[in-house]
Amino acid sequence: MTDLHRFGDEALSAIISADGAELRSLRDPGGQEWLWQAGPEWPRHAPVLFPIVGRLPNDRLRYRGKAHRLTQHGFARDSRFDWVGRDTDGCRLRLADSAATRETFPFSFVLDMEWRVGGGALACTATVTNPGKAPLPFSIGAHPAFAWPLPGAASREGHSLLFPGLDQEVLAARRLTDGLVDAREDIPLKDGTLPVQDSLFERDAIVLPGFPGRRIRFSSGNAALEMEWEGYGDLGLWSKPGAGFLCLEPWCGTAAPLGWDDEFSAKPGITQLEAGQSASFRWSVRLLPAGD
């Protein structure tokens, strides 16, 4: 049976699974569900992306002359985490390297995922530690899928993304070819706002490397949610045309560039921890139901 932890406060409630340390439910005080419920269009909710974000060429990680098979977004999302602690305000889970992970990712690591409610928001902090003697190269990302339409909205039309404090007229996006970062595409903004429509995702995800913002607001005109992050320097936006979700994805790292094929530690955008070091990455979401 799936091991779940339920917690919350007066502003929201959440359910976390030990499978993938994944957020499975996010509800407002009225009981409305704000998280995509893993329908047939996409069978996940909010996977943790580690130790890569996106894809490597031929799903192959090269290290010291040896090739290791590492598939899209890494293995954390399909791994069983151990509970470190659980209480009424949240939980903490841990995944550490093992003989099985070293077959595909030949590095020592500890990944702690902490989920907490407070101040009207749900916060997720990922902490990566290098317990080994060699440097630890990695990427990490969040992939929460929120309901589209938002609760209380009659349809998927009329939704938009607002990037507070972002002083630019276009999003300098990159598109994917065979899962790898390829051509640039400038996506126009109007007063810092992007209308959300299926045509945005006909060519897969929108990849925003080096994204300067740290906040995003997804709104139906009545209801909205606000997401903030720290430590993540890239952003992904993704849906499937016609599907009932929109993924807002803070990343530290992206898929490999098309045409790149080198040692994993030399991958553009990789983060590297020296022995004994740790790094933390945080995102949070606040729900603003219609009428609030």
PDB file of C-alpha atoms in Angstrom:
ATOM      1  CA  MET A   1       0.000   0.000   0.000  1.00  0.00           C
ATOM      2  CA  THR A   2       1.230   3.500  -0.790  1.00  0.00           C
ATOM      3  CA  ASP A   3       2.610   5.229   2.308  1.00  0.00           C
ATOM      4  CA  LEU A   4       1.013   8.689   2.528  1.00  0.00           C
ATOM      5  CA  HIS A   5       1.222  11.592   4.971  1.00  0.00           C
ATOM      6  CA  ARG A   6      -1.607  14.107   5.298  1.00  0.00           C
ATOM      7  CA  PHE A   7      -1.101  17.488   6.942  1.00  0.00           C
ATOM      8  CA  GLY A   8      -2.263  21.077   6.708  1.00  0.00           C
ATOM      9  CA  ASP A   9      -3.435  24.243   8.402  1.00  0.00           C
ATOM     10  CA  GLU A  10      -6.255  26.756   8.038  1.00  0.00           C
ATOM     11  CA  ALA A  11      -5.028  27.823   4.564  1.00  0.00           C
ATOM     12  CA  LEU A  12      -4.496  24.496   2.806  1.00  0.00           C
ATOM     13  CA  SER A  13      -3.990  20.750   3.169  1.00  0.00           C
ATOM     14  CA  ALA A  14      -1.542  18.451   1.408  1.00  0.00           C
ATOM     15  CA  ILE A  15      -0.769  14.775   0.914  1.00  0.00           C
ATOM     16  CA  ILE A  16       2.790  13.528   0.337  1.00  0.00           C
ATOM     17  CA  SER A  17       3.730  10.022  -0.806  1.00  0.00           C
ATOM     18  CA  ALA A  18       6.901   8.154   0.116  1.00  0.00           C
ATOM     19  CA  ASP A  19       6.966   7.042  -3.517  1.00  0.00           C
ATOM     20  CA  GLY A  20       9.043   9.765  -5.130  1.00  0.00           C
ATOM     21  CA  ALA A  21       8.500  12.139  -2.160  1.00  0.00           C
ATOM     22  CA  GLU A  22       5.704  13.387  -4.402  1.00  0.00           C
ATOM     23  CA  LEU A  23       2.953  15.862  -3.612  1.00  0.00           C
ATOM     24  CA  ARG A  24      -0.305  14.030  -4.356  1.00  0.00           C
ATOM     25  CA  SER A  25      -2.969  16.509  -3.273  1.00  0.00           C
ATOM     26  CA  LEU A  26      -3.248  20.228  -2.547  1.00  0.00           C
ATOM     27  CA  ARG A  27      -6.626  21.488  -1.320  1.00  0.00           C
ATOM     28  CA  ASP A  28      -7.962  24.837  -0.153  1.00  0.00           C
ATOM     29  CA  PRO A  29     -10.150  25.265   2.982  1.00  0.00           C
ATOM     30  CA  GLY A  30     -13.259  24.623   0.890  1.00  0.00           C
ATOM     31  CA  GLY A  31     -11.937  21.213  -0.151  1.00  0.00           C
ATOM     32  CA  GLN A  32     -11.237  22.157  -3.769  1.00  0.00           C
ATOM     33  CA  GLU A  33      -8.356  20.262  -5.384  1.00  0.00           C
ATOM     34  CA  TRP A  34      -5.670  22.468  -7.001  1.00  0.00           C
ATOM     35  CA  LEU A  35      -3.291  19.716  -8.096  1.00  0.00           C
ATOM     36  CA  TRP A  36      -3.624  17.586 -11.235  1.00  0.00           C
ATOM     37  CA  GLN A  37      -4.806  14.124 -10.226  1.00  0.00           C
ATOM     38  CA  ALA A  38      -2.650  11.996 -12.539  1.00  0.00           C
ATOM     39  CA  GLY A  39      -5.127  11.373 -15.332  1.00  0.00           C
ATOM     40  CA  PRO A  40      -4.500   9.385 -18.523  1.00  0.00           C
ATOM     41  CA  GLU A  41      -2.948  12.373 -20.312  1.00  0.00           C
ATOM     42  CA  TRP A  42      -0.070  12.334 -17.781  1.00  0.00           C
ATOM     43  CA  PRO A  43       0.121   9.795 -14.936  1.00  0.00           C
ATOM     44  CA  ARG A  44       1.972  11.949 -12.387  1.00  0.00           C
ATOM     45  CA  HIS A  45       1.232  14.786  -9.962  1.00  0.00           C
ATOM     46  CA  ALA A  46       4.398  16.672  -8.979  1.00  0.00           C
ATOM     47  CA  PRO A  47       7.531  14.575  -9.508  1.00  0.00           C
ATOM     48  CA  VAL A  48      10.935  15.440  -8.053  1.00  0.00           C
ATOM     49  CA  LEU A  49      13.524  15.697 -10.831  1.00  0.00           C
ATOM     50  CA  PHE A  50      16.941  14.364  -9.745  1.00  0.00           C
ATOM     51  CA  PRO A  51      19.804  13.837 -10.559  1.00  0.00           C
ATOM     52  CA  ILE A  52      19.019  15.321 -13.972  1.00  0.00           C
ATOM     53  CA  VAL A  53      16.407  17.646 -15.401  1.00  0.00           C
ATOM     54  CA  GLY A  54      15.224  16.691 -18.855  1.00  0.00           C
ATOM     55  CA  ARG A  55      17.156  14.335 -21.048  1.00  0.00           C
ATOM     56  CA  LEU A  56      20.745  13.403 -21.907  1.00  0.00           C
ATOM     57  CA  PRO A  57      21.755  12.409 -25.468  1.00  0.00           C
ATOM     58  CA  ASN A  58      20.651   8.812 -26.006  1.00  0.00           C
ATOM     59  CA  ASP A  59      19.806   8.670 -22.261  1.00  0.00           C
ATOM     60  CA  ARG A  60      23.505   8.160 -21.638  1.00  0.00           C
ATOM     61  CA  LEU A  61      25.607   9.606 -18.810  1.00  0.00           C
ATOM     62  CA  ARG A  62      29.311   9.541 -19.588  1.00  0.00           C
ATOM     63  CA  TYR A  63      31.751   9.402 -16.677  1.00  0.00           C
ATOM     64  CA  ARG A  64      35.429   8.427 -16.748  1.00  0.00           C
ATOM     65  CA  GLY A  65      35.115   6.676 -20.067  1.00  0.00           C
ATOM     66  CA  LYS A  66      32.061   4.609 -19.129  1.00  0.00           C
ATOM     67  CA  ALA A  67      28.469   5.113 -20.291  1.00  0.00           C
ATOM     68  CA  HIS A  68      25.611   4.749 -17.787  1.00  0.00           C
ATOM     69  CA  ARG A  69      21.947   4.652 -18.801  1.00  0.00           C
ATOM     70  CA  LEU A  70      20.044   7.497 -17.119  1.00  0.00           C
ATOM     71  CA  THR A  71      16.583   8.277 -18.458  1.00  0.00           C
ATOM     72  CA  GLN A  72      14.588  11.507 -18.579  1.00  0.00           C
ATOM     73  CA  HIS A  73      14.383  13.476 -15.304  1.00  0.00           C
ATOM     74  CA  GLY A  74      16.383  10.850 -13.392  1.00  0.00           C
ATOM     75  CA  PHE A  75      15.311   8.188 -10.912  1.00  0.00           C
ATOM     76  CA  ALA A  76      14.169  10.085  -7.800  1.00  0.00           C
ATOM     77  CA  ARG A  77      10.582  10.329  -9.039  1.00  0.00           C
ATOM     78  CA  ASP A  78      10.354   6.524  -9.223  1.00  0.00           C
ATOM     79  CA  SER A  79      12.274   5.801  -5.998  1.00  0.00           C
ATOM     80  CA  ARG A  80      10.973   4.930  -2.563  1.00  0.00           C
ATOM     81  CA  PHE A  81      12.064   7.559  -0.025  1.00  0.00           C
ATOM     82  CA  ASP A  82      12.522   6.910   3.689  1.00  0.00           C
ATOM     83  CA  TRP A  83      10.562   8.948   6.205  1.00  0.00           C
ATOM     84  CA  VAL A  84      12.830  11.074   8.407  1.00  0.00           C
ATOM     85  CA  GLY A  85      10.014  12.806  10.261  1.00  0.00           C
ATOM     86  CA  ARG A  86       6.256  13.439  10.089  1.00  0.00           C
ATOM     87  CA  ASP A  87       4.038  15.829  12.039  1.00  0.00           C
ATOM     88  CA  THR A  88       0.941  17.990  11.667  1.00  0.00           C
ATOM     89  CA  ASP A  89       2.849  20.729   9.812  1.00  0.00           C
ATOM     90  CA  GLY A  90       4.668  18.591   7.256  1.00  0.00           C
ATOM     91  CA  CYS A  91       7.252  15.902   6.728  1.00  0.00           C
ATOM     92  CA  ARG A  92      10.802  15.129   5.683  1.00  0.00           C
ATOM     93  CA  LEU A  93      11.935  12.267   3.459  1.00  0.00           C
ATOM     94  CA  ARG A  94      15.340  10.998   2.340  1.00  0.00           C
ATOM     95  CA  LEU A  95      16.860   9.173  -0.599  1.00  0.00           C
ATOM     96  CA  ALA A  96      20.518   8.102  -0.539  1.00  0.00           C
ATOM     97  CA  ASP A  97      22.721   6.431  -3.106  1.00  0.00           C
ATOM     98  CA  SER A  98      22.781   2.648  -3.227  1.00  0.00           C
ATOM     99  CA  ALA A  99      24.286  -0.097  -5.336  1.00  0.00           C
ATOM    100  CA  ALA A 100      21.269   0.220  -7.631  1.00  0.00           C
ATOM    101  CA  THR A 101      21.554   3.993  -8.115  1.00  0.00           C
ATOM    102  CA  ARG A 102      25.318   3.794  -8.679  1.00  0.00           C
ATOM    103  CA  GLU A 103      24.707   1.555 -11.679  1.00  0.00           C
ATOM    104  CA  THR A 104      23.003   4.436 -13.455  1.00  0.00           C
ATOM    105  CA  PHE A 105      24.464   7.440 -11.559  1.00  0.00           C
ATOM    106  CA  PRO A 106      27.974   6.650 -10.253  1.00  0.00           C
ATOM    107  CA  PHE A 107      28.072   9.217  -7.441  1.00  0.00           C
ATOM    108  CA  SER A 108      27.421   9.356  -3.700  1.00  0.00           C
ATOM    109  CA  PHE A 109      24.523  11.582  -2.639  1.00  0.00           C
ATOM    110  CA  VAL A 110      21.850  12.236  -0.044  1.00  0.00           C
ATOM    111  CA  LEU A 111      18.627  13.956  -1.147  1.00  0.00           C
ATOM    112  CA  ASP A 112      16.344  15.307   1.592  1.00  0.00           C
ATOM    113  CA  MET A 113      12.863  16.559   0.698  1.00  0.00           C
ATOM    114  CA  GLU A 114      11.047  18.627   3.319  1.00  0.00           C
ATOM    115  CA  TRP A 115       7.417  19.733   2.928  1.00  0.00           C
ATOM    116  CA  ARG A 116       5.942  22.341   5.306  1.00  0.00           C
ATOM    117  CA  VAL A 117       2.791  24.444   5.654  1.00  0.00           C
ATOM    118  CA  GLY A 118       2.900  27.863   7.262  1.00  0.00           C
ATOM    119  CA  GLY A 119       2.160  31.494   6.573  1.00  0.00           C
ATOM    120  CA  GLY A 120      -0.625  30.524   4.186  1.00  0.00           C
ATOM    121  CA  ALA A 121       1.660  28.558   1.851  1.00  0.00           C
ATOM    122  CA  LEU A 122       3.059  25.096   1.181  1.00  0.00           C
ATOM    123  CA  ALA A 123       6.859  25.070   0.919  1.00  0.00           C
ATOM    124  CA  CYS A 124       9.138  22.363  -0.449  1.00  0.00           C
ATOM    125  CA  THR A 125      12.864  22.415   0.352  1.00  0.00           C
ATOM    126  CA  ALA A 126      15.222  20.003  -1.405  1.00  0.00           C
ATOM    127  CA  THR A 127      18.680  19.601   0.128  1.00  0.00           C
ATOM    128  CA  VAL A 128      21.407  17.744  -1.750  1.00  0.00           C
ATOM    129  CA  THR A 129      24.471  16.594   0.205  1.00  0.00           C
ATOM    130  CA  ASN A 130      27.689  15.056  -1.060  1.00  0.00           C
ATOM    131  CA  PRO A 131      28.812  12.449   1.513  1.00  0.00           C
ATOM    132  CA  GLY A 132      31.504  11.081  -0.796  1.00  0.00           C
ATOM    133  CA  LYS A 133      35.088  12.015  -1.576  1.00  0.00           C
ATOM    134  CA  ALA A 134      34.651  12.887  -5.263  1.00  0.00           C
ATOM    135  CA  PRO A 135      32.719  15.910  -6.582  1.00  0.00           C
ATOM    136  CA  LEU A 136      28.975  15.394  -7.091  1.00  0.00           C
ATOM    137  CA  PRO A 137      27.572  16.806 -10.365  1.00  0.00           C
ATOM    138  CA  PHE A 138      23.778  17.000 -10.589  1.00  0.00           C
ATOM    139  CA  SER A 139      20.684  18.928 -11.600  1.00  0.00           C
ATOM    140  CA  ILE A 140      17.440  19.170  -9.655  1.00  0.00           C
ATOM    141  CA  GLY A 141      13.964  20.451 -10.381  1.00  0.00           C
ATOM    142  CA  ALA A 142      10.327  20.618  -9.342  1.00  0.00           C
ATOM    143  CA  HIS A 143       7.505  19.552 -11.668  1.00  0.00           C
ATOM    144  CA  PRO A 144       4.136  20.319  -9.981  1.00  0.00           C
ATOM    145  CA  ALA A 145       1.103  20.084 -12.257  1.00  0.00           C
ATOM    146  CA  PHE A 146      -1.688  22.442 -11.257  1.00  0.00           C
ATOM    147  CA  ALA A 147      -5.313  22.148 -12.296  1.00  0.00           C
ATOM    148  CA  TRP A 148      -6.201  23.995 -15.502  1.00  0.00           C
ATOM    149  CA  PRO A 149      -8.884  25.293 -15.252  1.00  0.00           C
ATOM    150  CA  LEU A 150      -8.225  26.492 -11.726  1.00  0.00           C
ATOM    151  CA  PRO A 151     -10.923  25.690  -9.151  1.00  0.00           C
ATOM    152  CA  GLY A 152     -14.002  27.823  -9.680  1.00  0.00           C
ATOM    153  CA  ALA A 153     -13.248  28.608 -13.331  1.00  0.00           C
ATOM    154  CA  ALA A 154     -15.834  27.489 -15.870  1.00  0.00           C
ATOM    155  CA  SER A 155     -13.325  26.577 -18.592  1.00  0.00           C
ATOM    156  CA  ARG A 156      -9.633  26.574 -19.505  1.00  0.00           C
ATOM    157  CA  GLU A 157     -10.050  29.849 -21.390  1.00  0.00           C
ATOM    158  CA  GLY A 158      -9.071  33.170 -19.842  1.00  0.00           C
ATOM    159  CA  HIS A 159      -6.120  31.893 -17.806  1.00  0.00           C
ATOM    160  CA  SER A 160      -2.806  33.733 -17.735  1.00  0.00           C
ATOM    161  CA  LEU A 161       0.660  33.759 -16.215  1.00  0.00           C
ATOM    162  CA  LEU A 162       1.988  36.931 -14.624  1.00  0.00           C
ATOM    163  CA  PHE A 163       5.688  37.376 -13.876  1.00  0.00           C
ATOM    164  CA  PRO A 164       5.879  40.028 -11.116  1.00  0.00           C
ATOM    165  CA  GLY A 165       8.923  42.275 -11.334  1.00  0.00           C
ATOM    166  CA  LEU A 166       9.970  40.928 -14.735  1.00  0.00           C
ATOM    167  CA  ASP A 167      10.838  43.966 -16.844  1.00  0.00           C
ATOM    168  CA  GLN A 168      10.962  42.515 -20.346  1.00  0.00           C
ATOM    169  CA  GLU A 169       8.688  42.312 -23.353  1.00  0.00           C
ATOM    170  CA  VAL A 170       9.450  38.722 -24.364  1.00  0.00           C
ATOM    171  CA  LEU A 171      10.363  35.413 -22.762  1.00  0.00           C
ATOM    172  CA  ALA A 172      13.673  34.269 -24.239  1.00  0.00           C
ATOM    173  CA  ALA A 173      12.620  30.631 -24.516  1.00  0.00           C
ATOM    174  CA  ARG A 174      14.255  27.550 -25.942  1.00  0.00           C
ATOM    175  CA  ARG A 175      12.404  24.678 -27.559  1.00  0.00           C
ATOM    176  CA  LEU A 176      13.113  20.950 -27.421  1.00  0.00           C
ATOM    177  CA  THR A 177      14.042  18.596 -30.243  1.00  0.00           C
ATOM    178  CA  ASP A 178      13.983  14.917 -29.253  1.00  0.00           C
ATOM    179  CA  GLY A 179      13.966  16.094 -25.635  1.00  0.00           C
ATOM    180  CA  LEU A 180      17.136  18.195 -26.027  1.00  0.00           C
ATOM    181  CA  VAL A 181      17.399  21.988 -25.846  1.00  0.00           C
ATOM    182  CA  ASP A 182      17.376  23.445 -29.347  1.00  0.00           C
ATOM    183  CA  ALA A 183      16.263  26.630 -31.097  1.00  0.00           C
ATOM    184  CA  ARG A 184      15.464  29.915 -29.386  1.00  0.00           C
ATOM    185  CA  GLU A 185      11.931  31.275 -29.588  1.00  0.00           C
ATOM    186  CA  ASP A 186      10.933  34.685 -28.260  1.00  0.00           C
ATOM    187  CA  ILE A 187       7.463  34.520 -26.707  1.00  0.00           C
ATOM    188  CA  PRO A 188       5.851  37.961 -26.418  1.00  0.00           C
ATOM    189  CA  LEU A 189       4.453  39.266 -23.133  1.00  0.00           C
ATOM    190  CA  LYS A 190       1.810  41.924 -22.697  1.00  0.00           C
ATOM    191  CA  ASP A 191       2.367  44.028 -19.585  1.00  0.00           C
ATOM    192  CA  GLY A 192       4.367  41.147 -18.124  1.00  0.00           C
ATOM    193  CA  THR A 193       1.530  38.689 -18.734  1.00  0.00           C
ATOM    194  CA  LEU A 194       1.362  35.545 -20.875  1.00  0.00           C
ATOM    195  CA  PRO A 195      -2.075  34.220 -21.918  1.00  0.00           C
ATOM    196  CA  VAL A 196      -2.122  30.450 -21.340  1.00  0.00           C
ATOM    197  CA  GLN A 197      -3.377  28.523 -24.348  1.00  0.00           C
ATOM    198  CA  ASP A 198      -2.795  25.141 -25.957  1.00  0.00           C
ATOM    199  CA  SER A 199      -0.790  26.581 -28.851  1.00  0.00           C
ATOM    200  CA  LEU A 200       2.061  27.376 -26.449  1.00  0.00           C
ATOM    201  CA  PHE A 201       2.698  23.662 -25.948  1.00  0.00           C
ATOM    202  CA  GLU A 202       2.298  22.263 -29.444  1.00  0.00           C
ATOM    203  CA  ARG A 203       6.115  22.021 -29.564  1.00  0.00           C
ATOM    204  CA  ASP A 204       6.468  20.504 -26.083  1.00  0.00           C
ATOM    205  CA  ALA A 205       7.752  22.425 -23.064  1.00  0.00           C
ATOM    206  CA  ILE A 206       8.861  26.040 -22.875  1.00  0.00           C
ATOM    207  CA  VAL A 207      12.414  26.090 -21.471  1.00  0.00           C
ATOM    208  CA  LEU A 208      13.652  29.322 -19.885  1.00  0.00           C
ATOM    209  CA  PRO A 209      17.370  28.949 -19.046  1.00  0.00           C
ATOM    210  CA  GLY A 210      18.757  31.578 -16.699  1.00  0.00           C
ATOM    211  CA  PHE A 211      15.281  32.916 -15.989  1.00  0.00           C
ATOM    212  CA  PRO A 212      15.684  36.154 -13.986  1.00  0.00           C
ATOM    213  CA  GLY A 213      12.339  36.024 -12.157  1.00  0.00           C
ATOM    214  CA  ARG A 214      11.638  34.265  -8.875  1.00  0.00           C
ATOM    215  CA  ARG A 215       7.834  34.529  -8.793  1.00  0.00           C
ATOM    216  CA  ILE A 216       4.933  33.537 -11.002  1.00  0.00           C
ATOM    217  CA  ARG A 217       1.173  33.954 -10.696  1.00  0.00           C
ATOM    218  CA  PHE A 218      -1.259  31.608 -12.463  1.00  0.00           C
ATOM    219  CA  SER A 219      -4.697  33.201 -12.645  1.00  0.00           C
ATOM    220  CA  SER A 220      -8.152  32.537 -14.054  1.00  0.00           C
ATOM    221  CA  GLY A 221      -9.220  36.130 -13.417  1.00  0.00           C
ATOM    222  CA  ASN A 222     -10.975  35.047 -10.227  1.00  0.00           C
ATOM    223  CA  ALA A 223      -8.918  32.321  -8.570  1.00  0.00           C
ATOM    224  CA  ALA A 224      -5.112  32.324  -8.639  1.00  0.00           C
ATOM    225  CA  LEU A 225      -2.044  30.672  -7.205  1.00  0.00           C
ATOM    226  CA  GLU A 226       1.319  32.285  -6.536  1.00  0.00           C
ATOM    227  CA  MET A 227       4.588  30.387  -6.718  1.00  0.00           C
ATOM    228  CA  GLU A 228       8.003  31.573  -5.490  1.00  0.00           C
ATOM    229  CA  TRP A 229      11.418  29.907  -5.492  1.00  0.00           C
ATOM    230  CA  GLU A 230      15.007  30.246  -4.275  1.00  0.00           C
ATOM    231  CA  GLY A 231      18.121  28.446  -5.511  1.00  0.00           C
ATOM    232  CA  TYR A 232      16.593  27.516  -8.852  1.00  0.00           C
ATOM    233  CA  GLY A 233      17.904  29.546 -11.798  1.00  0.00           C
ATOM    234  CA  ASP A 234      15.877  28.073 -14.664  1.00  0.00           C
ATOM    235  CA  LEU A 235      12.172  27.628 -15.344  1.00  0.00           C
ATOM    236  CA  GLY A 236      10.048  25.258 -17.389  1.00  0.00           C
ATOM    237  CA  LEU A 237       6.403  25.588 -18.453  1.00  0.00           C
ATOM    238  CA  TRP A 238       4.588  22.555 -19.808  1.00  0.00           C
ATOM    239  CA  SER A 239       1.221  21.085 -20.626  1.00  0.00           C
ATOM    240  CA  LYS A 240      -0.297  18.842 -23.260  1.00  0.00           C
ATOM    241  CA  PRO A 241      -2.783  20.450 -25.649  1.00  0.00           C
ATOM    242  CA  GLY A 242      -6.268  19.761 -24.315  1.00  0.00           C
ATOM    243  CA  ALA A 243      -5.091  18.336 -20.987  1.00  0.00           C
ATOM    244  CA  GLY A 244      -6.344  19.684 -17.671  1.00  0.00           C
ATOM    245  CA  PHE A 245      -3.028  20.719 -16.145  1.00  0.00           C
ATOM    246  CA  LEU A 246      -0.261  23.299 -16.322  1.00  0.00           C
ATOM    247  CA  CYS A 247       3.190  22.525 -14.931  1.00  0.00           C
ATOM    248  CA  LEU A 248       5.182  25.370 -13.368  1.00  0.00           C
ATOM    249  CA  GLU A 249       8.704  24.024 -12.956  1.00  0.00           C
ATOM    250  CA  PRO A 250      11.592  25.752 -11.164  1.00  0.00           C
ATOM    251  CA  TRP A 251      14.805  24.005 -12.188  1.00  0.00           C
ATOM    252  CA  CYS A 252      18.499  24.079 -11.458  1.00  0.00           C
ATOM    253  CA  GLY A 253      19.711  22.777 -14.819  1.00  0.00           C
ATOM    254  CA  THR A 254      17.957  21.849 -18.058  1.00  0.00           C
ATOM    255  CA  ALA A 255      18.057  19.101 -20.652  1.00  0.00           C
ATOM    256  CA  ALA A 256      21.313  18.799 -22.573  1.00  0.00           C
ATOM    257  CA  PRO A 257      21.731  21.013 -25.654  1.00  0.00           C
ATOM    258  CA  LEU A 258      21.137  19.378 -29.011  1.00  0.00           C
ATOM    259  CA  GLY A 259      24.509  18.275 -30.386  1.00  0.00           C
ATOM    260  CA  TRP A 260      26.250  18.154 -27.003  1.00  0.00           C
ATOM    261  CA  ASP A 261      27.747  14.800 -25.932  1.00  0.00           C
ATOM    262  CA  ASP A 262      30.535  14.976 -23.372  1.00  0.00           C
ATOM    263  CA  GLU A 263      31.424  14.014 -19.807  1.00  0.00           C
ATOM    264  CA  PHE A 264      28.475  14.565 -17.478  1.00  0.00           C
ATOM    265  CA  SER A 265      30.454  16.947 -15.256  1.00  0.00           C
ATOM    266  CA  ALA A 266      30.961  19.214 -18.292  1.00  0.00           C
ATOM    267  CA  LYS A 267      27.249  19.448 -19.130  1.00  0.00           C
ATOM    268  CA  PRO A 268      26.097  23.074 -19.475  1.00  0.00           C
ATOM    269  CA  GLY A 269      24.231  24.255 -16.382  1.00  0.00           C
ATOM    270  CA  ILE A 270      25.372  21.410 -14.131  1.00  0.00           C
ATOM    271  CA  THR A 271      25.731  22.047 -10.383  1.00  0.00           C
ATOM    272  CA  GLN A 272      28.737  20.524  -8.655  1.00  0.00           C
ATOM    273  CA  LEU A 273      29.153  19.897  -4.933  1.00  0.00           C
ATOM    274  CA  GLU A 274      32.537  19.200  -3.413  1.00  0.00           C
ATOM    275  CA  ALA A 275      32.963  16.520  -0.749  1.00  0.00           C
ATOM    276  CA  GLY A 276      30.968  17.295   2.380  1.00  0.00           C
ATOM    277  CA  GLN A 277      29.048  20.183   0.840  1.00  0.00           C
ATOM    278  CA  SER A 278      25.271  20.674   0.762  1.00  0.00           C
ATOM    279  CA  ALA A 279      22.978  22.894  -1.293  1.00  0.00           C
ATOM    280  CA  SER A 280      19.288  23.708  -0.774  1.00  0.00           C
ATOM    281  CA  PHE A 281      16.562  24.617  -3.255  1.00  0.00           C
ATOM    282  CA  ARG A 282      13.149  25.897  -2.202  1.00  0.00           C
ATOM    283  CA  TRP A 283       9.794  26.594  -3.808  1.00  0.00           C
ATOM    284  CA  SER A 284       6.457  27.504  -2.288  1.00  0.00           C
ATOM    285  CA  VAL A 285       2.875  27.928  -3.450  1.00  0.00           C
ATOM    286  CA  ARG A 286       0.044  30.027  -2.062  1.00  0.00           C
ATOM    287  CA  LEU A 287      -3.603  29.400  -3.045  1.00  0.00           C
ATOM    288  CA  LEU A 288      -5.967  32.297  -3.686  1.00  0.00           C
ATOM    289  CA  PRO A 289      -9.466  30.832  -4.200  1.00  0.00           C
ATOM    290  CA  ALA A 290     -12.136  32.872  -5.956  1.00  0.00           C
ATOM    291  CA  GLY A 291     -13.630  35.414  -3.571  1.00  0.00           C
ATOM    292  CA  ASP A 292     -10.534  35.672  -1.351  1.00  0.00           C
TER     293      ASP A 292
END
